[in-house]
Coordinates of C-alpha atoms and ligand atoms in Angstrom, one line a residue:
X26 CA 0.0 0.0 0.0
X27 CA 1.0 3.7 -0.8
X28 CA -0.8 5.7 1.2
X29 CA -2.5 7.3 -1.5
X30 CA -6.1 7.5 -2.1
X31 CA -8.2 4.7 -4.2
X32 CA -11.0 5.7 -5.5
X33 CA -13.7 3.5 -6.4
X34 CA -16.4 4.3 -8.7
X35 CA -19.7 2.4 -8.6
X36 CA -21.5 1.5 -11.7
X37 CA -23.7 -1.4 -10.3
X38 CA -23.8 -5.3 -11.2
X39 CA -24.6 -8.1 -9.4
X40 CA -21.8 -7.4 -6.9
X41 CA -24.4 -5.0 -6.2
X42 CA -27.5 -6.8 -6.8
X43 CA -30.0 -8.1 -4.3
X44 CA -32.2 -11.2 -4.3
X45 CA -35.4 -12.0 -1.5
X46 CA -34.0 -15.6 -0.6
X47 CA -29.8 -15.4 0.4
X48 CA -29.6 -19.2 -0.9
X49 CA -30.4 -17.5 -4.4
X50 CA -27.5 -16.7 -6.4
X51 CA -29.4 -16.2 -9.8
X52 CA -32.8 -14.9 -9.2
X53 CA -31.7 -11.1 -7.9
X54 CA -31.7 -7.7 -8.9
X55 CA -28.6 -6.3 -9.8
X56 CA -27.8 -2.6 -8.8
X57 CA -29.9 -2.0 -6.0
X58 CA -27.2 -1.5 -3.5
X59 CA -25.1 2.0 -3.9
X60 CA -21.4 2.4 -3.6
X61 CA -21.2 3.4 -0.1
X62 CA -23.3 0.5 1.4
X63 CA -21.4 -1.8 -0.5
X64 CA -18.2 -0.7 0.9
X65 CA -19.7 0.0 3.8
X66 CA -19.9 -3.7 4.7
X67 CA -16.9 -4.5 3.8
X68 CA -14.8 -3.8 7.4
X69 CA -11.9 -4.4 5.9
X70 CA -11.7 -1.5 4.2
X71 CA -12.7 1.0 6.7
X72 CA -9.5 2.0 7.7
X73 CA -8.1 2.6 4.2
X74 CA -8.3 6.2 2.2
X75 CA -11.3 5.7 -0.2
X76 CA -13.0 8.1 -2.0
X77 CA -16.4 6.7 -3.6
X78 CA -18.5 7.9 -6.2
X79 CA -21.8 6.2 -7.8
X80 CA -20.9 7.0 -11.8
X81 CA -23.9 4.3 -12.7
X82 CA -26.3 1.7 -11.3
X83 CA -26.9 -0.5 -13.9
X84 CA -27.0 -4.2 -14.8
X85 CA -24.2 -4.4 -17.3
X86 CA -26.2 -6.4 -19.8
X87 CA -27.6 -2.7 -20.6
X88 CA -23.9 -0.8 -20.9
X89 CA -23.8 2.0 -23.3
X90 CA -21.8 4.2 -25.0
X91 CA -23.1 7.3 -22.8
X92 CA -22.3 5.5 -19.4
X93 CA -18.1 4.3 -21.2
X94 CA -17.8 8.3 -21.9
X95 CA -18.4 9.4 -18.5
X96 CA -16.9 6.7 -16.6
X97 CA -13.3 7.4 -18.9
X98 CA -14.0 11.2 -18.0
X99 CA -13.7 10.1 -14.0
X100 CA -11.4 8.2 -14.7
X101 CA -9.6 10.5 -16.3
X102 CA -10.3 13.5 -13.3
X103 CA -9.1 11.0 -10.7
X104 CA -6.3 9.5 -12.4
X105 CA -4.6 13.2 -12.7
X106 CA -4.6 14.2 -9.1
X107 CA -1.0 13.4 -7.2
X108 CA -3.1 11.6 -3.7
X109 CA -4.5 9.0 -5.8
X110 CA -3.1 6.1 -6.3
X111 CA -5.4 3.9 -8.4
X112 CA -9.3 3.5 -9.7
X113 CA -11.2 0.6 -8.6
X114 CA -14.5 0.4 -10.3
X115 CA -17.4 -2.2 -9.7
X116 CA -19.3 -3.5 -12.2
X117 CA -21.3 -6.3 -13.7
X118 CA -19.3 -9.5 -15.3
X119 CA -21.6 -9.3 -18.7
X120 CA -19.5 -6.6 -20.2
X121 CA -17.1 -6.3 -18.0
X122 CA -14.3 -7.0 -20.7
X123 CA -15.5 -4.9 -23.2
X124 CA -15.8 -2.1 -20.5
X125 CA -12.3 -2.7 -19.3
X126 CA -11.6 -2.9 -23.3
X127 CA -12.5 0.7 -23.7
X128 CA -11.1 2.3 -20.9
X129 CA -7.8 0.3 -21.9
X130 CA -7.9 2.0 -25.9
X131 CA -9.3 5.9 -24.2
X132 CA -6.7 5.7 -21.3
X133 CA -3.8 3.6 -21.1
X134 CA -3.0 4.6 -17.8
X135 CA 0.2 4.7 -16.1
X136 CA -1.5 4.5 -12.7
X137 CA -3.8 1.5 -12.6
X138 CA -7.5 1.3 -13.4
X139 CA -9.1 -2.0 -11.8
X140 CA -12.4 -4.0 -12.7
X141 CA -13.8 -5.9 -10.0
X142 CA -17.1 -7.7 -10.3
X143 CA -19.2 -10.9 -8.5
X144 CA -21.1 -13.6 -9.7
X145 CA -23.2 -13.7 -6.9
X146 CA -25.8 -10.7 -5.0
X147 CA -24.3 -8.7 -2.1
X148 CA -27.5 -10.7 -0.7
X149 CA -26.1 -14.3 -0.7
X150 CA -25.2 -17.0 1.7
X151 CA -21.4 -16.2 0.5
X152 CA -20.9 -13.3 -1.7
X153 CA -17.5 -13.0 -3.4
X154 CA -17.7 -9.3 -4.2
X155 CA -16.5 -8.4 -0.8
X156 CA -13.1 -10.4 -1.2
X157 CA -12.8 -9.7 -5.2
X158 CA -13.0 -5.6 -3.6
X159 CA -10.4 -6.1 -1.0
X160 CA -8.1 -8.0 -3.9
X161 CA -9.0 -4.9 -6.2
X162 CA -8.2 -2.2 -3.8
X163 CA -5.0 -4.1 -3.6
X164 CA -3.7 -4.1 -6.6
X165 CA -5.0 -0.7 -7.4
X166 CA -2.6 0.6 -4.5
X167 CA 0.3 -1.6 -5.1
X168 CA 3.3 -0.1 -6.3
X169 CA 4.6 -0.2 -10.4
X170 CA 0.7 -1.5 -11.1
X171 CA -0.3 0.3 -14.3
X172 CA -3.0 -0.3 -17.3
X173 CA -7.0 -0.8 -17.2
X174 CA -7.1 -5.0 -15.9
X175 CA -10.1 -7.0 -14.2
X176 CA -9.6 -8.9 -10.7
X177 CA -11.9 -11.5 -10.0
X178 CA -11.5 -14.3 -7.6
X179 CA -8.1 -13.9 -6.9
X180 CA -6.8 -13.8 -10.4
X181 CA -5.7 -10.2 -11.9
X182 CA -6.5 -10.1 -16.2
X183 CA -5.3 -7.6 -19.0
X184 CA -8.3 -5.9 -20.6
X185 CA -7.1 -7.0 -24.0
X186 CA -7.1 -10.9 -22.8
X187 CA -10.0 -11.0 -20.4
X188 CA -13.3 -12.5 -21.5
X189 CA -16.0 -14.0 -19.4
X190 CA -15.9 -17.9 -20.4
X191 CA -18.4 -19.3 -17.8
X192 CA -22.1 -18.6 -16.8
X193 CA -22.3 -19.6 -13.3
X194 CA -18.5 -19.9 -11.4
X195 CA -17.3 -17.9 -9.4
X196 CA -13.9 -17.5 -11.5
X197 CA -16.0 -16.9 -14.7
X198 CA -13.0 -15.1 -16.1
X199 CA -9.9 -15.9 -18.4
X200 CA -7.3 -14.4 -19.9
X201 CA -6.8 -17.4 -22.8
X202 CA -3.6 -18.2 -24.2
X203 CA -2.1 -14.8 -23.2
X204 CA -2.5 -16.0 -19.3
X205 CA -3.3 -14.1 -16.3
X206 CA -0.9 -10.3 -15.3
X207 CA -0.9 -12.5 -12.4
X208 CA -2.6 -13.2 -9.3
X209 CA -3.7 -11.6 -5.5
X210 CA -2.6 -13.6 -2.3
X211 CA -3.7 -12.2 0.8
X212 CA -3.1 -8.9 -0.4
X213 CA -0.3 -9.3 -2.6
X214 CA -0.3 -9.1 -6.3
X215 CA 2.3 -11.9 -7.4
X216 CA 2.7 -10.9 -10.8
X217 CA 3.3 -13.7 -13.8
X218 CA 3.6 -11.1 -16.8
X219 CA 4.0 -6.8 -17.5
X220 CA 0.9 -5.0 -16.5
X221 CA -0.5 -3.6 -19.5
X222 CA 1.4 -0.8 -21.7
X223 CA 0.6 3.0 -20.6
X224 CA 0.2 5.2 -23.2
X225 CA -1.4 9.0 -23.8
X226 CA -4.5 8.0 -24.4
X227 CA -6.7 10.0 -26.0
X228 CA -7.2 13.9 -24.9
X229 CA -9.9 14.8 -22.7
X230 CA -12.0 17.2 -25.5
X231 CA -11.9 13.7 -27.8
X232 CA -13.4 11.8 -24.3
X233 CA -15.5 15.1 -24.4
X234 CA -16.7 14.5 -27.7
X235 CA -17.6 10.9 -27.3
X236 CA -20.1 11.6 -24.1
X237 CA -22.1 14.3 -25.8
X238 CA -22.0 12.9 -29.4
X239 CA -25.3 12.4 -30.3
X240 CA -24.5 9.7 -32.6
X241 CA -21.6 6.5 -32.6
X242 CA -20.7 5.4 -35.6
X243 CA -22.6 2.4 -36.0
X244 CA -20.7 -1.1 -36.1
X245 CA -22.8 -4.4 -35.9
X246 CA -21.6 -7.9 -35.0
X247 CA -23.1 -10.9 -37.6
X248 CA -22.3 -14.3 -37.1
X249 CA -20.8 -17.0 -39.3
X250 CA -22.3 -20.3 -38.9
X251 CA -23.9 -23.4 -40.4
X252 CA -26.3 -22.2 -43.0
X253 CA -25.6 -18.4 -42.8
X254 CA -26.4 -16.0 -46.5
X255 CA -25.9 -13.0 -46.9
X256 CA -29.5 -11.2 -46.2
X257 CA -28.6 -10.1 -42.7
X258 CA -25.6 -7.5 -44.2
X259 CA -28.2 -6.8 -46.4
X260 CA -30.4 -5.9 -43.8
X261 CA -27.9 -4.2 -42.0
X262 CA -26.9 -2.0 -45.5
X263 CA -30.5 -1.2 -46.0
X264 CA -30.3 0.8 -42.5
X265 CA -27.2 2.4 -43.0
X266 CA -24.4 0.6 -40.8
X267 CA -20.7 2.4 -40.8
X268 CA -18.5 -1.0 -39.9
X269 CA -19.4 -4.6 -39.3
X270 CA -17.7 -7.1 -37.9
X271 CA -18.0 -10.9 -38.5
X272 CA -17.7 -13.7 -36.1
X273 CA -16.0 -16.2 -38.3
X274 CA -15.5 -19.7 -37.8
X275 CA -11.9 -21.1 -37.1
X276 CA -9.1 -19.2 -38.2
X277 CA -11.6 -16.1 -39.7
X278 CA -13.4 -18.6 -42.2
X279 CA -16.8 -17.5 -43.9
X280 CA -19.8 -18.8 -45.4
X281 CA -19.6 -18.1 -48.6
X282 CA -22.9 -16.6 -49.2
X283 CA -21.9 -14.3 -46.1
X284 CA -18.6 -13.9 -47.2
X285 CA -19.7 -12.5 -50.4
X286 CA -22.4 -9.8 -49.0
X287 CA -19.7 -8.8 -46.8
X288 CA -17.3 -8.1 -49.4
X289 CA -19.9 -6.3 -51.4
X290 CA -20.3 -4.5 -48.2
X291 CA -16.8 -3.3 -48.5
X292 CA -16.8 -2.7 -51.5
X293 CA -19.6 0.1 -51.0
X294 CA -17.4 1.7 -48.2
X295 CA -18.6 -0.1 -45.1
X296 CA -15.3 -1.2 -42.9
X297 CA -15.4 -5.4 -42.0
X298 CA -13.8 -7.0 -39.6
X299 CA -13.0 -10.8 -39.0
X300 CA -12.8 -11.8 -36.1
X301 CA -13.3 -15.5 -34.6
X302 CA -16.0 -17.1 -32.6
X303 CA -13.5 -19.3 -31.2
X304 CA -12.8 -18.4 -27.2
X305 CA -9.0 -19.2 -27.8
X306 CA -6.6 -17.7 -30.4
X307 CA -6.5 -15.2 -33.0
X308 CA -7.6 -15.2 -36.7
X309 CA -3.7 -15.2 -38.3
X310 CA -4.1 -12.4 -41.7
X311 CA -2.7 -13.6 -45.1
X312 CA -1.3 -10.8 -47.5
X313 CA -4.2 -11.6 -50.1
X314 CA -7.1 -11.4 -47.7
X315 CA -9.8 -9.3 -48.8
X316 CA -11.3 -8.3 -45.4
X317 CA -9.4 -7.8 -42.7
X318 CA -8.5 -9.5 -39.6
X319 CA -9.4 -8.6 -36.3
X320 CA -6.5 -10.4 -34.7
X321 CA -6.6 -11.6 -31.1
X322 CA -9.8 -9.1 -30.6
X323 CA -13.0 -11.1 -29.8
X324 CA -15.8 -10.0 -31.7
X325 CA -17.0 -7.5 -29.1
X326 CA -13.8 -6.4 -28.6
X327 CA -13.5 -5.8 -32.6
X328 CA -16.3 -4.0 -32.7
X329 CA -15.1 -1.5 -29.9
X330 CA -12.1 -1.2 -31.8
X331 CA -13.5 0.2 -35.3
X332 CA -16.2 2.0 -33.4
X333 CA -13.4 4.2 -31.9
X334 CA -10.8 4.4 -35.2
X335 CA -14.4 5.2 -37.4
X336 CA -15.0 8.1 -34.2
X337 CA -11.4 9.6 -34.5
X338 CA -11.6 9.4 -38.5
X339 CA -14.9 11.2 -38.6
X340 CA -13.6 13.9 -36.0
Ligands
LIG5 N1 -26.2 -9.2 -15.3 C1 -25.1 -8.9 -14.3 C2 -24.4 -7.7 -14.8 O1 -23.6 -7.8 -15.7 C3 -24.3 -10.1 -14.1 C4 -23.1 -9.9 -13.2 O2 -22.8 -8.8 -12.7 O3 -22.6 -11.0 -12.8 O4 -24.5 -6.6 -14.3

């Protein structure tokens, strides 16, 4: 620990979610209980310097764009001032990666932004928010950590690797091939890799722009799968769409019927991306592809990506 301030921004989940019976761990409410409760009943904290601040209260299956902006903006307030040391932020596990994803490309910190989360109400028999909190706080105060990552049970995740891979456990999170940063053990981060890279990241007036733009570029996710055509892209055309990006089979393979209204889709300006439906490994680009690879970037990931290089070409 520093000494510094952490300060912890609340933008709901089930790590804030309620349910009538404690023996139910699926059947709750999520964000019903505010910041300041939640760390209220945590007594391990109450001796540390924590500033709170509710920036959302919201089941993360409903993230938006409007919510990212001004989350990256208090980030972005907190993260300047000398006294603090690090960000902890809770949220719900849905889209906790692409959360952590976007503050990651706005931000690059050099002081460290932390996602914490729970698979189970602040309401249950045995919650795990509480103890994925305390690890969070850690890491956020512990000295060299850098970068946006994700703690959850014990385990501490890159925002580029991290994806939620299972429904129901506790330790729904991985980081894939890439691994874990590392790990918290009894407060102590024991790292196995770098913490993310820092970087600039983008200038306030741009984070500015992205919270009161009345309109995102829009970039849609379609699917490639067993008996796919092309009609949905058509679809999509018909409404006006400014990127797409395909979930591809295997190493960024296409139905051809999809493949082809996707490269007519191109070819009439729209930006594609391939990315694969696979939860391990990246789709590896040959020089005579005709649409682009996504990389290691999941689908939503992808899509996050061309949404904000679309946003910076259009400013
Ligand atoms: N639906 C919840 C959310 O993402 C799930 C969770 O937090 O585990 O907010």
């Amino acid at each position: 620990m520093t000494g510094k301030k952490i300060v912890i921004l609340g933008t709901g989940g089930t790590i804030a979610g309620t349910a009538s019976a404690a023996q139910d761990n699926i059947g709750y409410t999520a964000a019903q209980v505010g910041i300041n409760e939640l760390l209220g009943s945590i007594a391990a904290l109450e001796k540390l310097p924590l500033v709170a601040e509710q920036v959302a209260q919201i089941d993360s299956k409903d993230m938006g764009l409007d919510t990212w902006g001004r989350l990256a903006l208090r980030c972005r307030h907190w993260l300047a001032q000398a006294d603090v040391a690090g960000i902890v932020i809770t949220h719900g596990t849905d889209t906790l990666e692409e959360t952590a994803f976007f503050l990651q490309s706005v931000l690059a910190p050099a002081k460290p932004v932390v996602l914490t989360c729970a698979m189970r109400p602040a309401t249950a028999v045995t919650p795990d928010g509480p103890q994925n909190v305390l690890d969070a706080v850690a890491v956020a105060s512990a000295a060299g950590a850098r970068g946006v990552v994700v703690v959850c049970a014990g385990t501490i995740h890159a925002a580029a690797d991290v994806a939620k891979q299972h429904t129901y456990r506790l330790n729904a999170f991985s980081s894939g091939d890439a691994g874990p940063v590392g790990y918290v053990e009894e407060g102590q981060p024991r790292l196995s890799r770098n913490w993310p890279e820092a970087g600039p990241g983008l200038p306030v007036r741009t984070l500015q722009a992205m919270t009161t733009a009345t309109q995102w570029p829009r970039v849609e996710i379609v699917m490639s799968h067993a008996g796919a055509n092309g009609r949905v892209v058509e679809a999509l055309l018909a409404q006006g769409v400014d990127g797409l990006v395909v979930a591809a089979t295997g190493n960024g393979t296409l139905h051809h019927e999809l493949e082809a209204a996707l490269v007519k889709a191109q070819g009439a300006g729209v930006k594609v991306l391939r990315a694969t439906r696979c939860a391990q490994g990246r789709v590896i680009a040959r020089p005579d592809d005709t649409l682009a690879s996504a990389g290691a970037l999941s689908p939503v990931k992808a899509r996050i990506a061309l949404m904000l290089e679309l946003f910076a070409a259009a400013a």
